[in-house]
XYZ file of C-alpha atoms in Angstrom:
681
model
C 0.000 0.000 0.000
C 1.213 3.507 -0.881
C 0.519 6.035 1.862
C -1.361 9.115 0.683
C -1.507 12.590 2.245
C -4.425 11.669 4.518
C -2.585 8.566 5.803
C 0.394 10.691 6.818
C -1.813 13.341 8.432
C -3.825 10.699 10.310
C -0.648 8.983 11.533
C 0.581 12.304 12.895
C -2.768 13.314 14.383
C -3.668 9.973 16.016
C -0.421 8.194 16.993
C -0.921 4.599 18.257
C -4.657 4.782 17.456
C -4.688 3.990 13.728
C -4.402 0.734 11.865
C -4.205 -0.273 8.229
C -7.667 -1.502 7.363
C -6.535 -4.007 4.738
C -4.716 -5.907 7.513
C -8.069 -6.655 9.124
C -9.250 -8.375 5.957
C -6.274 -10.745 6.099
C -7.799 -12.327 9.180
C -11.429 -12.216 8.036
C -12.867 -15.721 8.082
C -9.747 -17.213 9.690
C -10.947 -16.835 13.272
C -14.442 -17.033 14.808
C -14.469 -13.454 16.174
C -15.936 -10.122 14.902
C -13.891 -7.406 13.186
C -13.462 -5.205 16.255
C -11.755 -8.070 18.127
C -9.220 -8.488 15.317
C -8.706 -4.723 15.202
C -8.174 -4.685 18.957
C -5.252 -7.073 18.480
C -3.956 -5.150 15.458
C -4.251 -1.877 17.372
C -2.180 -3.362 20.162
C 0.634 -4.687 17.975
C 0.372 -2.973 14.547
C -0.479 0.686 15.309
C 2.485 1.905 13.266
C 3.286 3.130 9.771
C 6.650 1.306 9.668
C 6.421 -1.803 7.435
C 8.867 -3.829 9.577
C 6.976 -3.061 12.793
C 3.670 -3.899 11.091
C 5.049 -7.237 9.872
C 6.342 -8.164 13.349
C 2.998 -7.125 14.846
C 1.086 -9.248 12.326
C 3.032 -12.319 13.410
C 2.158 -11.587 17.059
C -1.537 -11.149 16.196
C -1.542 -14.343 14.129
C 0.088 -16.277 16.978
C -2.238 -14.947 19.695
C -5.425 -15.430 17.676
C -4.287 -18.947 16.730
C -3.534 -19.826 20.366
C -6.578 -18.200 21.961
C -9.521 -18.631 19.576
C -11.346 -21.950 19.534
C -12.234 -23.283 16.105
C -15.020 -25.796 15.556
C -13.828 -29.231 16.664
C -11.123 -27.918 19.037
C -13.322 -27.599 22.131
C -12.035 -30.747 23.844
C -8.411 -29.851 23.060
C -8.691 -26.552 24.956
C -10.502 -28.219 27.863
C -7.729 -30.811 28.047
C -5.093 -28.049 28.108
C -6.921 -26.383 30.990
C -6.911 -29.682 32.898
C -3.250 -30.426 32.203
C -1.894 -26.909 32.836
C -4.388 -25.704 35.412
C -5.473 -22.804 33.200
C -5.845 -21.769 29.579
C -6.279 -18.330 27.943
C -8.988 -17.892 25.307
C -10.793 -15.083 23.447
C -14.535 -15.669 23.552
C -17.884 -13.990 24.062
C -18.727 -14.268 27.740
C -22.269 -14.349 29.137
C -23.502 -15.007 32.681
C -26.716 -16.008 34.434
C -27.843 -16.327 38.035
C -28.323 -19.937 39.152
C -31.041 -19.746 41.825
C -30.403 -23.312 43.091
C -26.852 -22.541 44.197
C -27.307 -18.749 44.594
C -24.300 -18.136 42.381
C -23.461 -16.839 38.931
C -22.574 -19.222 36.132
C -20.784 -18.252 32.928
C -21.272 -19.603 29.412
C -18.371 -19.842 26.961
C -19.976 -20.824 23.638
C -16.740 -21.662 21.816
C -16.008 -24.379 24.446
C -19.676 -25.361 24.771
C -19.487 -24.720 28.499
C -22.458 -23.175 30.306
C -21.672 -23.883 33.960
C -18.363 -22.101 34.560
C -17.932 -20.652 38.068
C -17.244 -16.942 38.453
C -16.811 -14.633 41.427
C -19.733 -12.283 42.192
C -17.441 -9.241 41.981
C -16.393 -10.069 38.414
C -20.060 -10.096 37.347
C -20.805 -6.875 39.247
C -17.844 -5.166 37.551
C -18.966 -6.352 34.112
C -22.793 -6.291 34.158
C -23.011 -6.551 30.373
C -22.245 -10.263 30.638
C -25.791 -10.627 32.018
C -27.424 -9.123 28.901
C -26.037 -10.567 25.715
C -22.398 -10.647 26.814
C -19.215 -9.227 25.292
C -15.906 -10.416 23.891
C -13.051 -10.689 26.349
C -9.644 -12.250 26.917
C -10.463 -14.903 29.507
C -8.179 -16.840 31.860
C -9.990 -20.139 32.416
C -8.919 -22.281 35.369
C -9.560 -25.977 36.135
C -9.750 -27.537 39.616
C -9.414 -31.347 39.518
C -10.577 -31.769 43.124
C -13.930 -30.140 42.372
C -14.292 -32.287 39.240
C -14.396 -35.403 41.456
C -17.316 -34.107 43.521
C -20.850 -35.074 42.562
C -22.213 -32.318 40.327
C -18.932 -30.462 40.641
C -18.069 -27.577 38.362
C -14.301 -27.670 37.828
C -14.022 -24.734 35.364
C -13.701 -21.205 36.781
C -13.108 -17.710 35.385
C -9.866 -16.621 37.082
C -9.698 -13.228 35.341
C -10.967 -11.459 32.267
C -10.139 -8.346 30.292
C -12.680 -6.703 28.005
C -11.595 -6.264 24.407
C -10.897 -2.551 24.804
C -7.886 -0.529 23.673
C -9.147 2.961 24.455
C -8.440 4.999 27.582
C -10.572 7.405 29.629
C -9.187 10.474 27.865
C -9.515 9.015 24.374
C -12.148 11.550 23.227
C -9.836 14.448 24.121
C -7.021 12.854 22.111
C -9.219 12.292 19.062
C -10.710 15.813 19.314
C -7.196 17.252 19.422
C -6.138 15.236 16.359
C -9.341 16.181 14.499
C -8.334 19.865 14.759
C -5.362 19.238 12.456
C -7.600 17.890 9.639
C -10.007 19.751 7.383
C -13.690 18.740 7.482
C -13.403 16.800 4.214
C -10.265 15.019 5.449
C -11.969 14.103 8.727
C -15.039 12.801 6.859
C -12.750 10.625 4.735
C -10.934 9.438 7.875
C -14.233 8.439 9.519
C -15.292 6.440 6.460
C -11.902 4.723 6.312
C -12.225 3.941 10.021
C -15.319 1.823 9.286
C -13.464 0.128 6.417
C -14.731 2.054 3.377
C -12.852 4.062 0.770
C -14.589 7.462 0.411
C -13.383 7.977 -3.169
C -15.361 4.903 -4.234
C -18.643 6.297 -2.853
C -20.792 9.043 -4.337
C -22.064 11.909 -2.175
C -25.440 10.281 -1.423
C -23.758 7.047 -0.304
C -21.295 8.935 1.922
C -24.165 10.829 3.560
C -25.992 7.538 4.195
C -22.871 6.145 5.911
C -22.706 9.145 8.258
C -26.405 8.701 9.059
C -25.682 5.082 9.991
C -23.235 6.389 12.608
C -25.672 8.850 14.227
C -27.349 6.266 16.574
C -23.906 5.586 18.089
C -23.385 9.224 19.118
C -26.981 10.316 19.833
C -28.863 8.800 22.795
C -32.456 7.564 22.311
C -32.248 7.914 18.527
C -34.717 5.913 16.431
C -33.799 5.006 12.857
C -35.155 2.810 10.078
C -33.137 1.697 7.055
C -34.866 -0.293 4.331
C -33.297 -1.022 0.977
C -31.860 -3.663 -1.351
C -30.051 -6.730 -0.074
C -26.279 -6.828 0.226
C -25.595 -3.172 1.126
C -24.060 -3.913 4.537
C -26.969 -2.568 6.603
C -26.115 -4.575 9.735
C -22.296 -4.537 9.385
C -21.703 -1.416 11.487
C -23.879 -2.714 14.320
C -22.383 -6.208 14.354
C -18.707 -5.844 13.530
C -17.469 -2.347 14.404
C -18.600 -1.533 17.949
C -18.888 -3.599 21.131
C -21.467 -1.047 22.319
C -24.008 -2.245 19.722
C -26.144 -5.368 19.859
C -27.745 -7.054 16.854
C -31.109 -8.768 17.362
C -31.560 -11.198 14.484
C -34.969 -12.083 13.012
C -37.454 -13.835 15.263
C -39.093 -13.104 18.583
C -37.879 -10.204 20.704
C -38.901 -10.731 24.302
C -39.968 -7.782 26.444
C -37.829 -9.160 29.289
C -34.713 -9.240 27.115
C -35.329 -5.856 25.504
C -36.470 -3.858 28.535
C -36.657 -5.505 31.967
C -37.119 -9.008 33.398
C -40.044 -8.723 35.808
C -39.023 -11.847 37.752
C -35.554 -10.656 38.799
C -35.451 -6.959 37.878
C -32.591 -7.482 35.410
C -32.287 -4.550 32.985
C -32.608 -5.312 29.262
C -30.646 -4.548 26.103
C -31.701 -0.888 25.820
C -30.139 -0.264 29.252
C -26.916 -2.135 28.522
C -26.054 -1.125 24.948
C -25.751 2.192 23.128
C -27.461 0.788 20.029
C -29.900 -2.109 19.662
C -30.355 -3.062 16.009
C -33.183 -5.282 14.743
C -31.924 -7.155 11.701
C -34.420 -8.402 9.083
C -37.069 -6.355 10.871
C -39.945 -7.828 8.841
C -39.592 -11.051 10.862
C -39.460 -9.424 14.309
C -42.347 -9.992 16.705
C -42.724 -9.598 20.465
C -43.654 -12.389 22.856
C -46.255 -10.185 24.568
C -49.260 -8.511 22.987
C -48.298 -5.095 24.342
C -44.637 -5.461 23.285
C -44.959 -2.977 20.417
C -46.743 -0.481 22.700
C -43.971 -0.764 25.296
C -41.448 -0.129 22.533
C -43.444 2.844 21.194
C -43.513 4.321 24.680
C -39.766 3.832 25.052
C -39.043 5.326 21.605
C -41.060 8.410 22.566
C -39.725 9.144 26.050
C -36.719 6.874 26.663
C -38.608 5.356 29.604
C -40.556 2.180 30.338
C -42.367 0.942 33.425
C -41.708 -2.035 35.643
C -44.694 -2.202 37.935
C -44.754 1.173 39.680
C -41.133 1.926 38.865
C -40.249 3.975 35.784
C -36.903 3.027 34.258
C -34.933 5.362 31.999
C -32.519 4.091 29.341
C -30.527 5.666 26.510
C -30.168 2.853 23.980
C -30.928 3.890 20.394
C -33.280 1.709 18.330
C -32.294 0.849 14.744
C -34.414 -1.288 12.423
C -32.982 -2.585 9.167
C -34.642 -4.684 6.496
C -34.903 -5.414 2.782
C -37.126 -4.305 -0.077
C -38.170 -7.098 -2.405
C -38.767 -4.455 -5.099
C -37.167 -1.173 -6.081
C -38.122 2.047 -4.317
C -40.182 3.433 -7.215
C -42.288 0.261 -7.383
C -42.666 0.232 -3.594
C -44.124 3.755 -3.772
C -46.497 2.739 -6.557
C -47.887 -0.283 -4.689
C -47.900 1.148 -1.163
C -45.541 3.128 1.034
C -41.912 2.876 2.145
C -42.751 1.264 5.507
C -44.281 -1.679 3.626
C -41.600 -4.236 4.650
C -42.134 -3.553 8.395
C -43.964 -6.111 10.604
C -47.799 -5.958 10.324
C -48.248 -4.357 13.767
C -45.945 -1.469 12.772
C -46.534 -1.180 9.023
C -49.535 1.190 8.998
C -49.228 2.629 12.498
C -48.697 6.381 12.039
C -48.051 6.807 15.787
C -45.154 4.350 15.542
C -43.826 6.125 12.432
C -43.991 9.484 14.214
C -41.373 8.216 16.662
C -38.870 7.483 13.881
C -36.298 10.281 13.766
C -34.641 9.144 10.547
C -35.647 7.014 7.561
C -32.298 6.293 5.928
C -32.545 5.769 2.133
C -30.932 2.324 1.882
C -31.347 2.403 -1.908
C -28.635 5.104 -2.059
C -26.014 2.703 -0.682
C -24.154 0.509 -3.225
C -23.925 -3.231 -2.776
C -20.871 -4.282 -0.777
C -17.942 -5.270 -2.992
C -14.188 -5.504 -2.492
C -13.721 -2.299 -4.528
C -15.466 -0.316 -1.769
C -13.080 -1.452 0.974
C -10.151 0.771 1.873
C -6.499 -0.253 2.052
C -5.547 2.900 3.938
C -5.233 3.847 7.588
C -8.207 4.535 9.852
C -8.925 4.723 13.555
C -8.957 1.397 15.400
C -12.609 0.313 15.691
C -12.443 0.107 19.475
C -11.113 3.678 19.738
C -13.808 4.909 17.345
C -16.526 3.053 19.264
C -15.356 4.489 22.591
C -15.342 8.047 21.181
C -18.846 7.515 19.801
C -20.016 6.296 23.213
C -18.517 9.309 25.037
C -20.133 11.723 22.564
C -23.597 10.507 23.597
C -23.343 12.613 26.764
C -22.965 15.785 24.681
C -25.368 17.780 22.488
C -24.930 20.172 19.590
C -28.530 21.466 19.454
C -27.312 24.799 20.833
C -25.359 25.296 17.588
C -28.688 25.878 15.779
C -29.841 28.633 18.111
C -30.210 31.921 16.256
C -28.620 30.454 13.119
C -31.330 28.132 11.744
C -35.087 28.750 11.741
C -37.464 25.981 10.637
C -40.600 26.483 8.548
C -44.167 26.157 9.788
C -44.675 22.659 8.332
C -42.587 21.060 11.112
C -44.526 19.828 14.135
C -42.952 19.555 17.597
C -41.969 15.922 16.948
C -40.557 16.831 13.536
C -38.405 19.545 15.081
C -37.199 17.206 17.835
C -36.281 14.545 15.246
C -34.433 17.056 13.054
C -32.601 18.514 16.066
C -31.395 15.059 17.145
C -30.150 14.194 13.645
C -28.375 17.556 13.280
C -26.812 17.141 16.731
C -25.559 13.645 15.844
C -24.093 14.689 12.490
C -22.330 17.709 14.031
C -20.881 15.532 16.809
C -19.438 13.235 14.162
C -17.879 16.170 12.299
C -16.784 18.156 15.371
C -16.090 15.904 18.390
C -14.808 18.944 20.322
C -17.895 20.826 21.624
C -16.003 24.144 21.578
C -15.187 23.951 17.845
C -16.836 26.681 15.730
C -19.124 25.183 13.084
C -19.132 26.909 9.661
C -22.471 27.670 7.983
C -21.771 25.221 5.142
C -21.383 22.254 7.506
C -24.381 23.317 9.583
C -26.529 23.618 6.446
C -25.347 20.185 5.229
C -26.511 18.634 8.505
C -29.820 20.545 8.489
C -30.731 19.579 4.906
C -29.906 15.909 5.556
C -31.887 15.885 8.816
C -34.935 17.494 7.184
C -34.837 15.018 4.303
C -34.703 11.859 6.454
C -37.517 13.113 8.712
C -39.651 14.290 5.792
C -39.405 10.771 4.319
C -41.243 9.551 7.436
C -43.885 12.285 7.089
C -44.479 11.470 3.405
C -45.326 7.864 4.279
C -47.748 9.023 6.981
C -49.410 11.244 4.367
C -49.678 8.290 1.947
C -51.535 6.257 4.557
C -54.123 9.035 4.464
C -53.853 10.892 7.739
C -54.967 14.504 7.298
C -52.799 15.701 10.197
C -49.652 14.847 8.197
C -50.730 16.574 4.969
C -48.270 19.482 5.126
C -44.890 17.976 4.291
C -43.207 21.031 2.775
C -40.217 21.152 5.144
C -38.155 24.330 4.956
C -35.514 26.290 6.850
C -33.933 29.732 6.894
C -30.246 30.316 7.651
C -29.904 33.486 9.746
C -32.496 36.192 10.335
C -32.359 37.647 6.824
C -31.859 34.406 4.901
C -34.002 33.003 2.097
C -36.462 30.214 2.937
C -35.227 26.973 1.371
C -37.286 23.819 0.922
C -35.966 20.268 1.282
C -37.499 17.377 -0.632
C -36.907 13.642 -0.684
C -35.236 12.769 -4.013
C -37.264 9.591 -4.624
C -40.434 11.718 -4.850
C -38.964 14.102 -7.380
C -38.753 13.710 -11.141
C -36.605 16.052 -13.209
C -39.316 16.735 -15.779
C -42.341 16.851 -13.477
C -43.685 19.564 -11.190
C -43.253 18.766 -7.488
C -45.465 20.027 -4.683
C -42.524 21.792 -3.027
C -41.773 25.451 -3.671
C -38.720 25.933 -5.875
C -35.888 28.202 -4.686
C -36.617 31.948 -4.939
C -36.390 33.122 -8.558
C -37.483 29.812 -10.131
C -40.841 29.470 -11.892
C -42.648 26.652 -13.696
C -44.377 27.874 -16.836
C -46.089 26.431 -19.894
C -45.725 28.298 -23.160
C -48.934 28.271 -25.217
C -46.828 27.693 -28.334
C -47.870 28.934 -31.757
C -47.921 28.005 -35.435
C -44.479 26.368 -35.378
C -44.708 24.414 -32.088
C -47.173 23.168 -29.487
C -47.425 23.788 -25.774
C -44.336 22.985 -23.710
C -43.194 22.905 -20.082
C -40.319 25.222 -19.110
C -38.574 26.243 -15.939
C -37.320 29.815 -15.714
C -34.422 30.258 -13.268
C -33.455 33.772 -12.145
C -30.457 34.655 -9.971
C -30.002 38.127 -8.499
C -26.694 39.813 -7.602
C -25.242 43.297 -7.276
C -24.890 45.238 -10.533
C -27.476 46.244 -13.095
C -29.347 44.893 -16.106
C -30.688 41.495 -17.167
C -28.694 38.863 -19.038
C -29.794 35.528 -20.488
C -27.391 32.656 -19.773
C -28.656 30.350 -22.552
C -26.365 30.177 -25.553
C -28.275 31.481 -28.608
C -31.552 32.035 -26.708
C -34.689 31.740 -28.909
C -36.075 35.040 -30.195
C -39.570 34.766 -28.633
C -38.045 34.138 -25.179
C -35.638 37.092 -25.556
C -38.631 39.282 -26.367
C -40.538 38.027 -23.268
C -37.494 38.812 -21.080
C -37.132 42.327 -22.569
C -40.787 43.156 -21.946
C -40.729 41.676 -18.394
C -37.633 43.738 -17.549
C -39.270 46.984 -18.671
C -42.438 46.198 -16.700
C -40.351 45.523 -13.582
C -38.699 48.941 -13.863
C -41.961 50.743 -14.701
C -44.071 49.164 -11.947
C -41.366 48.545 -9.328
C -43.183 50.194 -6.423
C -46.379 48.125 -6.733
C -44.416 44.906 -7.418
C -41.365 45.006 -5.106
C -41.977 48.014 -2.864
C -38.905 49.994 -1.820
C -36.423 47.729 -3.600
C -34.669 49.323 -6.584
C -34.417 46.745 -9.411
C -32.086 48.966 -11.485
C -29.424 48.469 -8.780
C -29.472 44.700 -9.215
C -28.228 42.360 -11.946
C -30.438 39.438 -12.983
C -29.183 36.278 -14.709
C -31.916 34.267 -16.437
C -31.843 30.714 -17.767
C -34.627 28.914 -19.662
C -34.849 25.117 -19.250
C -37.109 23.191 -21.646
C -38.689 19.840 -20.704
C -40.586 19.067 -23.917
C -40.107 19.314 -27.674
C -41.080 23.010 -27.507
C -38.022 25.284 -27.379
C -39.111 28.868 -28.191
C -40.518 29.901 -24.808
C -42.926 32.335 -26.425
C -45.481 34.442 -24.521
C -43.982 33.854 -21.042
C -43.643 37.510 -20.031
C -45.653 37.156 -16.801
C -43.714 34.060 -15.587
C -40.397 35.861 -16.323
C -41.624 38.927 -14.417
C -42.689 36.713 -11.477
C -39.223 35.094 -11.476
C -37.520 38.522 -11.395
C -39.731 39.683 -8.503
C -39.299 36.399 -6.595
C -35.494 36.635 -6.859
C -35.464 40.290 -5.784
C -37.847 39.718 -2.849
C -36.082 36.486 -1.814
C -39.472 34.719 -1.642
C -40.211 31.450 -3.490
C -43.191 30.779 -5.749
C -45.845 28.389 -4.343
C -45.158 24.704 -4.883
C -46.997 22.778 -7.595
C -47.949 25.982 -9.425
C -47.635 26.688 -13.163
C -47.830 30.339 -14.291
C -48.690 31.261 -17.838
C -49.442 34.362 -19.862
C -47.811 37.183 -21.831
C -47.645 40.910 -21.153
C -47.170 43.991 -23.349
C -44.696 46.853 -22.846
C -47.570 48.965 -21.546
C -48.490 46.360 -18.907
C -51.612 44.915 -20.588
C -52.146 41.133 -20.389
C -51.949 39.001 -23.546
C -54.748 36.436 -23.972
C -53.888 32.710 -23.921
C -55.391 31.170 -27.075
C -55.421 27.503 -25.914
C -55.920 27.430 -22.101
C -57.480 23.917 -22.054
C -54.416 22.379 -23.763
C -52.227 24.220 -21.304
C -54.139 22.995 -18.213
C -54.191 19.385 -19.473
C -50.403 19.465 -19.960
C -49.983 20.972 -16.487
C -51.986 18.091 -14.981
C -49.933 15.544 -16.941
C -46.725 17.076 -15.523
C -47.946 16.892 -11.925
C -49.095 20.475 -11.305
C -51.614 21.140 -8.540
C -52.624 24.637 -9.732
C -52.408 26.859 -12.829
C -52.379 30.674 -12.798
C -53.876 32.239 -15.962
C -54.981 35.721 -17.092
C -58.650 36.424 -16.309
C -59.420 36.604 -20.052
C -58.996 32.789 -20.237
C -61.956 32.086 -17.944
C -64.649 31.958 -20.627
C -62.625 29.612 -22.828
C -62.628 26.931 -20.088
C -66.301 25.980 -20.467
C -65.232 22.777 -22.270
C -62.622 21.749 -19.640
C -63.370 18.141 -18.662
C -64.655 17.366 -15.160
C -61.718 15.010 -14.573
C -59.130 17.734 -15.216
C -61.126 20.361 -13.323
C -61.187 18.193 -10.176
C -57.432 17.503 -10.283
C -56.033 20.956 -11.087
C -57.029 24.214 -9.408
C -57.318 27.089 -11.904
C -56.531 30.567 -10.566
C -56.881 33.863 -12.432
C -55.041 37.183 -12.231
C -56.152 40.654 -13.340
C -52.704 42.241 -13.707
C -49.041 41.611 -12.877
C -49.336 42.772 -9.238
C -52.362 40.498 -8.719
C -50.425 37.562 -10.223
C -47.530 38.203 -7.806
C -49.840 38.259 -4.763
C -51.373 34.930 -5.786
C -48.174 33.083 -6.689
C -45.699 33.992 -3.919
C -45.355 31.425 -1.119
C -46.661 32.761 2.215
C-alpha cells in the first residue's frame, strides 16, 4: 500500500490509534471473532506506519489469535489443556446467568460449549453486560481437579478477564485534538476509512448515508429505520465495528430481554447497549401482545415501566430490512414502511417516533472495490469516542442560526434537532469547535430530508394531520427560505409540490404556429450590478422578447411589485430550461416577471404551481389562445394549480370534469395580482 496525504496526516494526528484496514481483511474468516476483536489485536501490535513493525505485529496477532480462539472441533483440546496446565487463555464472548439453586453466577463460553463455569460475584458486578447478551473478552480459564471429582462439581472457573478494549478514559480528548489538524473533508474521509470504506469509491449520497448510519452511536435515544436492497451492509456497522451495539436477528424479541425481566429486575438490552439493532425487521415480533406499545412508549420518552417503577434508558433503536422491489415500485404499490412487521406497518403513531428514515437504496452493494487499504482509527477507539459523545449535544449550535418552517410539528423539530446534533458531533467531536455555515446547512438539509421521508409515508396512509410535508428552513435572520425534498419523490421533468428556490418558476408556453405547448422552468439569480442577461447560448427570439418586456415592466411598476427595492441596482441572470419538444418559450412575459420579482424579494413561488401568460410593454395582459391544452399538460406534468390571465376564464367551459377536479385554476387581473397569488406565504 502507498501512503497518501491523509494517511500521513492521520498517523501524525492519532499516533498509536490507527491501523491499516486491509490488515483486518487478512484475518477475516480465519478466526471465529468479529472485526473489532481483530482490530483490537492489530491496534495493540500494529499501530504503526513502519512496514517492519507492522510485519512483526502481524506475526504476534496471528500467533495470539491462533492460540486463543477456539475453532469448531477444538473444544475438547482446549478443555484438556486447561486440565493439564491448570489454566488456559482464550478469546470468547462471555455471558452469565444467576443460578437460583446454588445462589451463584454461572458463565457460558460458547466456543467451548461450556455453560456452567464458576465466576466470582465481583467479576459479574464489575462487568454487568455479561448478564445481557455478553461481550468479547480475553479470559483466563482455570480448572480444579478436586472439584471435578465431587458429585455435580463444576471444575471450570473464570480466574480473570479483560474486556476487548484498547481505548483509555481520555480518548475523546485525544481524538478531538487530532481532528483539529484535519479539514472537514479530510476528517469525513478518515471516519469512512475507520469503518473500512474508501470514500473515493462512494458518491455523495452514499457517503451521507454512511454518516447517518453512525448517528445512533453518538446520539442517545435515537430511532432510525433503514430499508433497501439486499447486500448493502446494513447490519455490518452494528455487528462488527462496535462492542457497544447489539444485533437482534430475526425472530421473537422478548420484552424481558429488551427492557426488563419482571421476575428478577434485570435490565434489558436498551439499558446495557448504546445501540440495539433489529436485523431483518420484517420477521421481528414480540412475545407479549403489548410489546410494540412498550417499545413505542420507550421510543417516545426513553422510559418504560416495571410495575410502579419507571426506568430510563438511553439505547438507540435501529431497524434494518430489505425491499423485495425497487423504491419506485414500492411507492407505486404502497408506502416505504411496507416491509415492516404488520403491527408497525400502517401505524402512524409508531412512524412518528422514527427520527430518521435512511434511504438504503442510495447505498451501493458491498464489494471488495469499496473497501479501503488505507489507515483509519482502530474500531475500538472509534466506538469508545462515539459512546462518550452521547453525553454531549450540539442542538445549541442551531440557536439563532437556523429557523425551521411552519410545516414542522414539535416531533418533527425534535427529530431534526437530534439528527443535526448527531451529524455535528461526528464532524466536530470537540464541543467548543466553531461550526461553519456550510457544515451546519449540510446537517440541516440531511436531517430534514430523512424526517420528511417519514412524514411522506404518513401522508400516503391518508392521515390529514400529516398533509403538510413542505419542510423548509432559513439560515440566519435575513436568509431566504429553502425547501428540502426527498429525491425519490422528485422527477426532473415533473412539477413537485414543493416550492422551488426563490427566482425559479414553472411555466407552460402556449406555443404557436411552429410548435405546441411545452413545459419550461425559468431560473433567475439576483446579484449586485445592473441589467438582465440571459445565460442560454443562442436564446430563442420569442423568449428574448418576453425577457425584454418583463424587464421593462419591472422597472416601470417597481413600487407596486417590489416596494422599496430598486431593481435597477441589481443584476439578474436568467436561464430557460425546456422539458418538452417546444423550445421557443414564447409568450412567457408574466412568468419571467414573477421570477424577477421572486429573486429580488427572496421569496419562493408556491409549490406545484404553473404560471402562464404574456404581457405587453404597456403592462396589458396578452390572452392565452389555448388554455385547455395548457391545463391538461400541467396536470400531466404533476401540477396542482395553474395561474392564468382572467381573459382565459370563458374559454374553459369545455374543460373536462376530470381535469377540473385535479387541477385548481386561478386567475389574475394584472401583474401585481399575479404576484400576490403566486408567492409562497
